[in-house]
Amino acid sequence: MTTRRYWGLLLLLVFAVSARAQLPLSKAGLEGSTQSPSLDALADHPQWRALLHYGRAKAGYERKSYVDDPAFFLSVNGRRDARAELQATVEQLQNQATLRCQFIARFRWLQQQGALDSELPAACDGYRQWRGTINAGAVALVFAASYLNSPSSMYGHTFLRVDPQGYRAESALLSYAVNYAAVVPDNDSSLLFAWRGMSGGYPGHFSLQPYVDKLQEYSRLENRDVWEYELNLNAAEIDRLMAHLWELQSINFDYYFMDENCSFRLLELLEVARPGLTLTAEFPVHAIPVDTVRAVREAGLVDEVVYRPSRQRELDALVAPLDAAQRQWVLTLAREPAQNLVPAFQRKSVDEQRTLLLGAYRLLRYQHNRQQRSPDVAGRSFALLRAINHLPPDAGQSATPVRPTEPDAGHATALAGLALGRFDERDYREVSLRLTYHDLLDPVAGYPRNASLNMLQATLRQVDGE
């Protein structure tokens, strides 16, 4: 071999080694590639930004995370620097098994992208037991209708329902509710509540509780209709969502009633579950629950909508066909269940008897649903149920409440208006803006009847001669 060929081969070998040194170390690739990206590419990836809660914006992403708790970050600059958080996460998860369990969604994703050794174990008995208890097989977005008696619920409330494998809609006993809410001290005054709620003065965090408890709270105690929007998340997406929920245990956010509220937080969870969603970008100023439900549906996430009427609607549907005399019987039986034994009542058909007894039972439960049941009320309820059970089970009319318009099918909550008119013999031009919510002149479909709630409304009028 000549000297020239020797040096040529040597240079070629050095170039090849140098070029390989510039490649990422892992063989696992991003989005199906055979090579993993650099830290810069991973730091800008939508899934990493979603895991850190760098919300979507019209021109990319927010400049900082919505998470206010330093315990959520492994870098001191993690809240404002996604790359610094990525580098700290890779370094610390590589060596600390406890952190791999604490941040299991991050760990799994970084392994998939090749930023962490694919052979690293993720032994996390606590997470495995937690997932086994929940046995998540499906997820629904739940909307509890507006409740004007509570300032924090005037616009409605959203949360997630996590169903076990083999869930059936007629049984919610094994489902869990994923709820995000503000932690409000009992002794806060109304004025202080409003101020702190608007200024982020309350911490907010996620909680998990039996779904039947939420149904008891909303449809029974507060007489609110409940709408269940069943989501078409697949198994991998549900797994990402649940892993990220595990990461958010005991993590606090600053709660803002108008924007960073229950509904906005759920949009962030869905962006983690299904990478590429841009739900949060649609709510840069305020997030009204019904608007976020509409955004989720427009994003193609909803398969079916299930309606659960409140106790009040069930009672109204039952007594609506009754005449005045029959309604009087309902009132009488609710006060004195033994009246079902008098001859005048016994002469009625079994169908009518069952309808009146059921109406009395539901009325009694409705009247006392927010109070601790006394022995007297419990005794009357039991007597009515016993009288109902003595009748044939197929007797009586089936009173199903009429399904109202779905909340997301109603009008948009924001309104801009332009008006021309004449007042006091002078012409005027008027521009108005209402950010929320509904007034008596709006179409009522999808909203509570005979209710009006307007906030952040302004009108500018120019009058000739002024």
Coordinates of C-alpha atoms in Angstrom, one line a residue:
M1 CA 0.0 0.0 0.0
T2 CA 1.4 3.4 -1.0
T3 CA 1.8 6.1 1.6
R4 CA -0.8 8.2 -0.1
R5 CA -3.4 5.5 0.0
Y6 CA -2.5 4.8 3.6
W7 CA -3.1 8.3 4.7
G8 CA -6.3 8.5 2.6
L9 CA -7.8 5.4 4.3
L10 CA -6.8 6.8 7.7
L11 CA -8.5 10.1 7.0
L12 CA -11.6 8.3 5.8
L13 CA -11.7 6.2 9.0
V14 CA -11.3 9.3 11.2
F15 CA -14.1 11.1 9.3
A16 CA -16.4 8.1 9.7
V17 CA -15.7 7.9 13.5
S18 CA -16.2 11.7 13.9
A19 CA -19.5 11.6 11.9
R20 CA -20.8 8.7 14.1
A21 CA -19.9 10.6 17.2
Q22 CA -22.3 13.4 16.1
L23 CA -25.2 11.0 16.0
P24 CA -27.5 10.5 19.1
L25 CA -26.4 7.6 21.2
S26 CA -29.7 5.7 21.2
K27 CA -31.1 3.6 18.4
A28 CA -34.7 4.5 19.3
G29 CA -36.1 7.2 17.1
L30 CA -38.7 10.0 17.2
E31 CA -42.0 9.4 15.4
G32 CA -40.7 6.2 13.8
S33 CA -37.2 7.5 12.8
T34 CA -34.2 5.2 13.3
Q35 CA -32.3 7.9 15.2
S36 CA -33.3 9.9 18.2
P37 CA -33.3 13.7 18.1
S38 CA -31.1 16.1 20.0
L39 CA -32.2 17.6 23.3
D40 CA -33.1 20.8 21.5
A41 CA -35.5 18.9 19.3
L42 CA -37.0 17.0 22.2
A43 CA -37.4 20.2 24.2
D44 CA -39.6 21.6 21.4
H45 CA -41.7 18.5 21.0
P46 CA -45.4 18.9 21.6
Q47 CA -45.5 16.0 24.0
W48 CA -42.7 17.3 26.2
R49 CA -44.3 20.7 26.3
A50 CA -47.7 19.1 27.2
L51 CA -46.1 17.0 30.0
L52 CA -44.7 20.2 31.5
H53 CA -48.0 22.1 31.0
Y54 CA -46.5 24.7 28.6
G55 CA -50.0 25.4 27.2
R56 CA -50.6 25.9 23.5
A57 CA -50.8 29.5 22.2
K58 CA -51.8 30.9 18.8
A59 CA -48.1 31.2 17.9
G60 CA -46.7 28.1 19.4
Y61 CA -46.4 27.6 23.1
E62 CA -46.6 29.6 26.3
R63 CA -43.3 30.9 27.6
K64 CA -43.7 29.2 30.9
S65 CA -45.5 26.3 32.6
Y66 CA -48.9 26.7 34.2
V67 CA -47.6 24.6 37.1
D68 CA -46.7 26.8 40.1
D69 CA -45.4 24.1 42.4
P70 CA -41.5 23.8 42.4
A71 CA -41.9 20.1 43.3
F72 CA -43.0 19.4 39.8
F73 CA -39.7 20.5 38.3
L74 CA -36.2 18.9 38.5
S75 CA -34.4 22.0 37.3
V76 CA -34.6 25.3 39.2
N77 CA -35.3 26.9 35.8
G78 CA -37.8 24.2 34.7
R79 CA -40.9 26.4 34.8
R80 CA -39.5 28.8 32.2
D81 CA -37.0 26.7 30.4
A82 CA -38.3 23.5 28.8
R83 CA -34.8 22.4 27.6
A84 CA -33.2 22.9 31.1
E85 CA -36.0 20.8 32.6
L86 CA -35.4 18.1 29.9
Q87 CA -31.7 18.0 30.6
A88 CA -32.2 17.8 34.3
T89 CA -34.9 15.1 33.9
V90 CA -32.7 12.9 31.6
E91 CA -29.7 13.2 34.0
Q92 CA -31.7 12.5 37.2
L93 CA -34.0 9.8 35.8
Q94 CA -31.0 7.9 34.4
N95 CA -29.7 7.4 37.9
Q96 CA -32.6 7.6 40.4
A97 CA -35.2 4.9 40.4
T98 CA -37.5 6.8 42.8
L99 CA -37.8 9.7 40.4
R100 CA -38.5 7.3 37.5
C101 CA -41.5 6.2 39.6
Q102 CA -42.5 9.7 40.6
F103 CA -42.4 11.0 37.0
I104 CA -43.4 7.8 35.2
A105 CA -45.1 9.5 32.2
R106 CA -41.9 11.5 31.5
F107 CA -39.7 8.4 32.0
R108 CA -41.7 6.3 29.5
W109 CA -41.8 9.0 26.9
L110 CA -38.1 9.7 27.1
Q111 CA -37.4 6.0 26.8
Q112 CA -39.5 5.8 23.7
Q113 CA -37.6 8.7 22.2
G114 CA -34.3 7.2 23.0
A115 CA -33.2 9.9 25.4
L116 CA -33.0 7.2 28.2
D117 CA -31.6 3.7 28.1
S118 CA -34.3 1.4 27.0
E119 CA -33.0 -1.2 29.6
L120 CA -33.6 1.0 32.5
P121 CA -36.2 -0.5 34.9
A122 CA -39.3 1.4 36.0
A123 CA -40.2 -0.5 39.1
C124 CA -43.1 1.3 40.7
D125 CA -45.3 -0.9 42.9
G126 CA -47.4 2.0 44.0
Y127 CA -48.3 3.1 40.5
R128 CA -49.0 -0.5 39.5
Q129 CA -51.3 -1.0 42.4
W130 CA -53.0 2.3 41.8
R131 CA -53.6 1.5 38.1
G132 CA -54.9 -2.0 39.1
T133 CA -57.4 -0.5 41.5
I134 CA -58.8 1.9 38.9
N135 CA -58.5 -0.6 36.0
A136 CA -59.1 2.2 33.5
G137 CA -60.7 1.1 30.3
A138 CA -62.5 4.2 29.1
V139 CA -62.8 8.0 29.9
A140 CA -65.6 10.4 29.7
L141 CA -65.8 14.2 30.0
V142 CA -68.6 15.1 32.4
F143 CA -70.4 18.4 32.5
A144 CA -72.5 19.3 35.5
A145 CA -75.0 22.0 34.4
S146 CA -75.0 25.6 35.8
Y147 CA -75.8 26.1 39.5
L148 CA -76.6 29.7 40.2
N149 CA -76.7 29.2 44.0
S150 CA -72.9 28.9 44.1
P151 CA -70.5 31.5 42.8
S152 CA -68.0 28.9 41.9
S153 CA -70.5 26.8 39.9
M154 CA -72.5 29.4 38.1
Y155 CA -70.9 28.5 34.8
G156 CA -71.2 24.7 35.4
H157 CA -68.4 22.3 36.1
T158 CA -66.4 19.7 34.2
F159 CA -64.4 16.7 35.3
L160 CA -63.4 13.3 34.0
R161 CA -65.0 10.0 34.6
V162 CA -62.6 7.0 34.5
D163 CA -64.4 3.7 33.8
P164 CA -63.1 0.2 34.5
Q165 CA -62.8 -2.4 31.8
G166 CA -66.3 -3.6 30.8
Y167 CA -68.1 -0.5 32.0
R168 CA -71.8 -0.2 31.5
A169 CA -73.6 3.1 31.4
E170 CA -76.3 2.0 33.8
S171 CA -73.9 1.3 36.6
A172 CA -71.4 3.9 37.8
L173 CA -70.5 2.2 41.1
L174 CA -67.0 1.2 40.0
S175 CA -66.1 4.4 38.1
Y176 CA -63.9 7.2 39.4
A177 CA -64.1 11.0 39.0
V178 CA -61.0 12.9 38.2
N179 CA -61.7 16.4 39.6
Y180 CA -59.7 19.6 39.7
A181 CA -60.8 22.3 42.1
A182 CA -59.7 25.1 44.3
V183 CA -59.0 24.5 47.9
V184 CA -61.1 27.1 49.7
P185 CA -61.1 27.7 53.5
D186 CA -64.5 27.4 55.1
N187 CA -64.3 30.8 56.8
D188 CA -63.6 32.9 53.7
S189 CA -66.2 35.7 53.2
S190 CA -67.9 36.2 49.8
L191 CA -65.8 39.2 49.0
L192 CA -62.6 37.5 49.9
F193 CA -63.7 34.4 47.9
A194 CA -64.3 36.6 44.8
W195 CA -61.0 38.4 45.1
R196 CA -58.9 35.4 45.6
G197 CA -60.7 33.4 43.0
M198 CA -60.1 36.1 40.3
S199 CA -56.5 36.7 41.4
G200 CA -55.2 33.2 41.8
G201 CA -55.2 33.3 45.5
Y202 CA -56.3 29.7 46.0
P203 CA -54.3 26.6 45.4
G204 CA -55.9 24.1 43.0
H205 CA -55.1 20.4 42.8
F206 CA -56.4 17.1 41.2
S207 CA -58.3 14.5 43.3
L208 CA -59.7 11.1 42.6
Q209 CA -63.0 9.9 44.2
P210 CA -65.8 7.5 43.5
Y211 CA -68.0 8.8 40.6
V212 CA -71.2 8.0 42.6
D213 CA -70.2 10.6 45.1
K214 CA -70.1 13.3 42.4
L215 CA -73.5 12.1 41.1
Q216 CA -74.8 12.4 44.6
E217 CA -73.4 15.9 44.9
Y218 CA -74.6 17.3 41.5
S219 CA -77.8 15.5 40.4
R220 CA -79.3 14.8 43.8
L221 CA -78.1 17.4 46.3
E222 CA -77.8 20.4 43.9
N223 CA -80.4 19.2 41.3
R224 CA -78.1 19.7 38.4
D225 CA -78.3 17.8 35.1
V226 CA -75.2 15.8 34.3
W227 CA -74.0 15.2 30.8
E228 CA -71.4 12.5 30.1
Y229 CA -69.4 12.9 26.9
E230 CA -67.8 9.6 26.2
L231 CA -64.3 10.1 24.7
N232 CA -62.7 7.9 22.0
L233 CA -59.3 7.6 23.7
N234 CA -57.5 4.4 22.9
A235 CA -55.6 2.2 25.3
A236 CA -52.3 4.0 24.8
E237 CA -53.8 7.4 25.2
I238 CA -55.6 6.4 28.4
D239 CA -52.3 5.0 29.7
R240 CA -50.6 8.3 29.0
L241 CA -53.4 10.2 30.8
M242 CA -53.3 8.0 33.9
A243 CA -49.5 8.1 34.1
H244 CA -49.5 11.9 34.0
L245 CA -52.3 12.0 36.6
W246 CA -49.9 10.0 38.9
E247 CA -47.3 12.7 38.4
L248 CA -49.7 15.4 39.4
Q249 CA -50.5 13.9 42.9
S250 CA -50.1 16.6 45.5
I251 CA -49.0 19.1 42.9
N252 CA -50.5 22.6 43.4
F253 CA -51.6 25.1 40.7
D254 CA -52.7 28.6 41.2
Y255 CA -56.5 28.5 40.6
Y256 CA -58.1 31.3 38.6
F257 CA -61.9 31.2 38.1
M258 CA -61.9 32.8 34.7
D259 CA -59.1 31.0 32.9
E260 CA -56.9 28.5 34.8
N261 CA -59.9 26.6 36.2
C262 CA -61.3 23.1 36.2
S263 CA -62.1 23.0 32.5
F264 CA -58.8 24.4 31.4
R265 CA -56.8 21.9 33.4
L266 CA -58.7 19.0 31.8
L267 CA -57.8 20.3 28.3
E268 CA -54.1 20.1 29.4
L269 CA -54.7 16.4 30.4
L270 CA -56.2 15.6 27.0
E271 CA -53.3 17.3 25.2
V272 CA -51.0 14.9 27.1
A273 CA -53.2 11.9 26.3
R274 CA -53.5 12.7 22.5
P275 CA -50.3 14.4 21.3
G276 CA -51.0 17.1 18.7
L277 CA -54.2 18.5 20.2
T278 CA -54.3 22.3 20.4
L279 CA -57.2 22.7 22.8
T280 CA -55.7 25.2 25.2
A281 CA -54.8 27.6 22.4
E282 CA -58.5 28.4 22.0
F283 CA -58.7 29.9 25.5
P284 CA -56.1 32.6 26.0
V285 CA -58.3 34.9 28.1
H286 CA -61.1 32.9 29.7
A287 CA -62.2 29.2 29.8
I288 CA -66.0 28.8 30.3
P289 CA -66.8 25.1 30.9
V290 CA -69.4 24.8 28.2
D291 CA -67.0 26.3 25.7
T292 CA -64.3 23.8 26.6
V293 CA -66.8 21.0 26.1
R294 CA -67.6 22.4 22.7
A295 CA -63.9 22.5 21.8
V296 CA -63.4 18.9 22.9
R297 CA -66.3 17.8 20.7
E298 CA -65.1 19.9 17.7
A299 CA -61.7 18.2 18.1
G300 CA -63.3 14.9 17.3
L301 CA -62.9 13.4 20.8
V302 CA -66.5 12.6 21.6
D303 CA -68.3 9.3 20.5
E304 CA -71.5 9.5 22.5
V305 CA -73.4 11.7 24.9
V306 CA -75.3 10.3 27.9
Y307 CA -77.8 12.4 29.8
R308 CA -78.5 12.0 33.5
P309 CA -81.4 14.2 34.6
S310 CA -81.5 15.7 38.1
R311 CA -83.9 14.6 40.8
Q312 CA -86.0 17.8 40.2
R313 CA -86.4 16.9 36.5
E314 CA -87.4 13.3 37.4
L315 CA -90.0 14.6 39.8
D316 CA -91.3 17.2 37.3
A317 CA -91.7 14.5 34.6
L318 CA -93.6 12.3 37.0
V319 CA -96.1 14.9 38.3
A320 CA -96.5 16.9 35.0
P321 CA -99.4 14.6 33.7
L322 CA -101.2 14.6 37.1
D323 CA -104.4 16.7 37.7
A324 CA -104.9 18.9 40.7
A325 CA -106.6 16.1 42.8
Q326 CA -103.8 13.6 42.0
R327 CA -101.1 16.2 43.0
Q328 CA -102.9 16.7 46.3
W329 CA -102.7 13.0 46.9
V330 CA -98.9 13.2 46.3
L331 CA -98.6 15.9 48.9
T332 CA -100.8 14.0 51.4
L333 CA -98.9 10.7 51.0
A334 CA -95.6 12.5 51.5
R335 CA -96.8 13.8 54.8
E336 CA -98.8 10.7 55.9
P337 CA -97.8 7.5 54.0
A338 CA -100.5 5.6 55.9
Q339 CA -103.1 7.4 53.8
N340 CA -102.4 4.8 51.1
L341 CA -104.6 2.4 53.2
V342 CA -107.8 4.5 53.2
P343 CA -110.6 3.2 51.0
A344 CA -110.6 6.3 48.7
F345 CA -107.0 5.5 47.8
Q346 CA -107.5 1.7 47.6
R347 CA -110.3 2.2 45.0
K348 CA -107.8 3.6 42.6
S349 CA -106.2 1.4 39.9
V350 CA -102.8 -0.1 40.8
D351 CA -101.2 2.0 38.1
E352 CA -102.5 5.2 39.6
Q353 CA -101.6 4.0 43.1
R354 CA -98.0 3.3 42.1
T355 CA -97.6 6.6 40.3
L356 CA -98.9 8.6 43.3
L357 CA -96.8 6.7 45.8
L358 CA -93.7 7.1 43.7
G359 CA -94.4 10.8 43.3
A360 CA -94.7 11.1 47.1
Y361 CA -91.5 9.2 47.7
R362 CA -89.5 11.4 45.2
L363 CA -91.1 14.6 46.6
L364 CA -90.0 13.6 50.1
R365 CA -86.5 12.9 49.0
Y366 CA -86.3 16.1 47.0
Q367 CA -87.5 18.2 50.0
H368 CA -84.9 16.8 52.3
N369 CA -82.0 16.0 50.0
R370 CA -79.7 18.7 51.5
Q371 CA -80.4 17.8 55.1
Q372 CA -79.4 15.0 57.4
R373 CA -82.2 12.5 57.3
S374 CA -84.2 12.5 60.5
P375 CA -85.9 9.4 61.9
D376 CA -89.3 10.9 60.9
V377 CA -88.2 11.4 57.2
A378 CA -86.5 8.0 57.1
G379 CA -89.6 6.3 58.5
R380 CA -91.9 8.0 55.9
S381 CA -89.5 7.1 53.1
F382 CA -89.4 3.5 54.2
A383 CA -93.2 3.3 54.5
L384 CA -93.7 4.7 51.0
L385 CA -91.1 2.2 49.5
R386 CA -92.9 -0.7 51.3
A387 CA -96.2 0.4 49.9
I388 CA -94.7 0.7 46.4
N389 CA -93.1 -2.8 46.6
H390 CA -96.5 -4.3 47.5
L391 CA -97.8 -3.3 44.1
P392 CA -97.0 -5.1 40.8
P393 CA -93.5 -4.0 39.6
D394 CA -94.9 -3.1 36.1
A395 CA -97.7 -1.0 37.4
G396 CA -97.7 2.8 37.0
Q397 CA -96.6 5.1 34.2
S398 CA -93.0 5.3 33.1
A399 CA -92.1 9.0 33.4
T400 CA -88.9 9.8 31.5
P401 CA -87.8 13.4 31.5
V402 CA -87.6 15.0 28.1
R403 CA -84.0 15.2 27.0
P404 CA -83.1 18.9 26.7
T405 CA -80.7 20.4 24.2
E406 CA -77.1 19.4 24.9
P407 CA -75.2 22.3 26.6
D408 CA -72.5 22.5 23.9
A409 CA -75.2 22.9 21.2
G410 CA -76.3 26.2 22.7
H411 CA -75.1 29.6 21.6
A412 CA -71.6 30.8 22.2
T413 CA -71.0 32.6 25.5
A414 CA -69.2 35.7 24.1
L415 CA -71.2 38.3 22.2
A416 CA -70.2 41.3 20.1
G417 CA -72.9 43.7 19.0
L418 CA -73.3 46.8 16.8
A419 CA -76.4 49.0 17.0
L420 CA -77.8 52.1 15.4
G421 CA -80.7 53.9 16.9
R422 CA -82.3 57.2 17.8
F423 CA -83.0 58.4 21.4
D424 CA -84.3 61.8 22.6
E425 CA -84.4 62.9 18.9
R426 CA -80.7 62.2 18.4
D427 CA -79.1 59.4 16.4
Y428 CA -76.5 57.2 18.1
R429 CA -74.2 54.4 17.2
E430 CA -73.3 51.7 19.7
V431 CA -70.7 48.9 20.1
S432 CA -71.1 46.3 22.9
L433 CA -69.0 43.4 24.0
R434 CA -70.0 40.6 26.5
L435 CA -67.4 38.0 27.4
T436 CA -69.8 35.8 29.3
Y437 CA -72.5 34.2 29.5
H438 CA -76.2 34.3 28.8
D439 CA -79.1 36.8 29.1
L440 CA -82.8 36.6 28.8
L441 CA -82.7 37.7 25.1
D442 CA -80.5 34.9 24.0
P443 CA -81.8 31.6 22.7
V444 CA -82.6 29.4 25.7
A445 CA -81.6 26.1 24.2
G446 CA -78.7 24.5 26.2
Y447 CA -79.0 27.0 29.1
P448 CA -81.1 27.2 32.3
R449 CA -84.6 28.7 31.8
N450 CA -85.5 32.0 33.3
A451 CA -81.8 32.7 34.3
S452 CA -79.4 35.4 33.2
L453 CA -75.7 35.7 34.0
N454 CA -73.6 38.5 32.5
M455 CA -70.1 39.4 33.4
L456 CA -67.4 41.5 31.8
Q457 CA -69.9 43.4 29.7
A458 CA -69.2 46.9 28.2
T459 CA -71.0 49.2 25.9
L460 CA -69.7 52.3 24.0
R461 CA -72.2 54.7 22.5
Q462 CA -71.7 57.8 20.4
V463 CA -74.5 60.2 20.3
D464 CA -74.8 63.0 17.7
G465 CA -74.1 66.4 19.1
E466 CA -71.9 65.1 21.9

